[in-house]
Amino acid sequence: MKIIIAGAGEVGFHLAKLLSYESQNITLIDTEKESLMYADNHLDIKVLRGDATSISLLQEAQVHQSELVIGVTSSETTNITFCMLAKQLGCKRTIARISNTEFIHNKDLIRFSELGIDELISPEQLAASEIQLLLNKSAFNDTYEFEGGELIMIGVSLQKKAPFVGKMVKEAALIFPELHFMPLALQRLGTQYTVIPRGDTVFKEGDQVYFITTPEGVDELYKLTNKKKEEIRNVMILGGSKVGFKTARELCDKKFNVKLIEKNKEKAFDLADELPNALVINGDGRNVELLEEESLDSMDAFVAVTGNSETNIMSCLVAKSKNIKKTIALVENMDYFQLSHSIGIDTLINKKLLAANNIFRYIRKGEVVALMRLNNINSEILEFEVKPSSKVAGKVIREIDFPRKATIGGIVRDGKGIIALGGLRIQAGDRVVVCSLPEAIPKIERLFH
């Protein structure tokens, strides 16, 4: 697939890196010489220096032959213009990164597709939505909802007292005969090795396990993983960044009690005006005395979203030392994901990874509705819409020649989530959630194409 990316910043470079690993034909455009040189030296891609809204540059990039263009520069105006021009010049599909979420909320009113923009994404909005979802499922360290919550993916680190530690998957399933969940992937403590669980796979203490479940199955998983369902109402947010502002606004709308700490005095006053239902404090969140004065120990959750990853991690560790139920840190460095559970922070989130997940579904073959790459685990979760022509349509799951390095977790049929057991027959129109290691994805794509 020929893909053109405008913007060699963090999101653009990360996307180019992931896509180049997949042997896609990538062209990266940017005005910054240093950013392009770094990308050129580290990735197997083509780079072009110049203005992404230059028609002559787009023609040089052969935009008329491209199947996808992605505008992820720091300027939403540039991204929108780039996508509109690319579509006019013959590109098949366009995606623009924006910061003004009004565009997303009013996309039916404006009809951006008629302007040549097929998809709008806001990494900051994605991060804010992820934080809210994590606070709603507070005992778990990773969550994702399919079809409005009809199927829910939950990640959890298994504690020693969890009832099924030491048991095989098939034994654990017997504890709840009315099975409302299924393990999708697990990673052993202290390893980089990802396992797609089978019936004889043994759960061990410290495993990071990802389950797919229905709304009814969430309570079962609380019991089985020995986690308590914590009520979260009081939230402290460190950092009045775009992510911090959007998170505070959404949590206030959901009637959470929100305290937001912002170091910049002028910004703090602006935030106080825009967030009348939140308590905005002007101060340095790295100051432990300030956090204690603002009743950190009475908070249910602490969310650190400043522009500095190290500040976010360290302040979350302070919060954890005060027995805060849930800590979430925004980080830019992907390497930190491997440290999160070992150092005691509940969840790390990364805007680049969230944006890449959102964009990646357009790269996959077959009718991919949603896609996410699991934090620090070498696997993808894809949601396919089954077409009448798909090879899996009309087949019973156990009869499908499905790769061992992948598993079907659940199906949404007629708006209802179903856990995918071996005797279930897949029908056209079903939305099927699959977890796969990278090497099995091409075969899965062929099954659903």
PDB file of C-alpha atoms in Angstrom, residues 361 364-370 383-387 390 430 432 445 448-449:
ATOM      1  CA  ARG A 361      -7.403  -0.172  10.940  1.00  0.00           C
ATOM      2  CA  ARG A 364      -5.505  -3.790   7.381  1.00  0.00           C
ATOM      3  CA  LYS A 365      -7.232  -5.810   4.668  1.00  0.00           C
ATOM      4  CA  GLY A 366     -10.796  -6.981   5.273  1.00  0.00           C
ATOM      5  CA  GLU A 367     -13.533  -4.878   6.834  1.00  0.00           C
ATOM      6  CA  VAL A 368     -11.653  -3.786   9.963  1.00  0.00           C
ATOM      7  CA  VAL A 369     -13.953  -1.735  12.194  1.00  0.00           C
ATOM      8  CA  ALA A 370     -11.555  -1.206  15.114  1.00  0.00           C
ATOM      9  CA  GLU A 383     -12.611  -6.114  14.990  1.00  0.00           C
ATOM     10  CA  PHE A 384     -13.757  -7.368  11.573  1.00  0.00           C
ATOM     11  CA  GLU A 385     -17.162  -6.978   9.968  1.00  0.00           C
ATOM     12  CA  VAL A 386     -18.021 -10.262   8.233  1.00  0.00           C
ATOM     13  CA  LYS A 387     -19.089  -9.847   4.613  1.00  0.00           C
ATOM     14  CA  SER A 390     -15.739 -13.716   3.680  1.00  0.00           C
ATOM     15  CA  ASP A 430     -21.283 -10.283  12.572  1.00  0.00           C
ATOM     16  CA  VAL A 432     -15.790 -10.479  15.172  1.00  0.00           C
ATOM     17  CA  GLU A 445      -6.879 -10.867   6.839  1.00  0.00           C
ATOM     18  CA  PHE A 448     -12.053 -12.085   6.621  1.00  0.00           C
ATOM     19  CA  HIS A 449     -11.370 -10.449   3.222  1.00  0.00           C
TER      20      HIS A 449
END
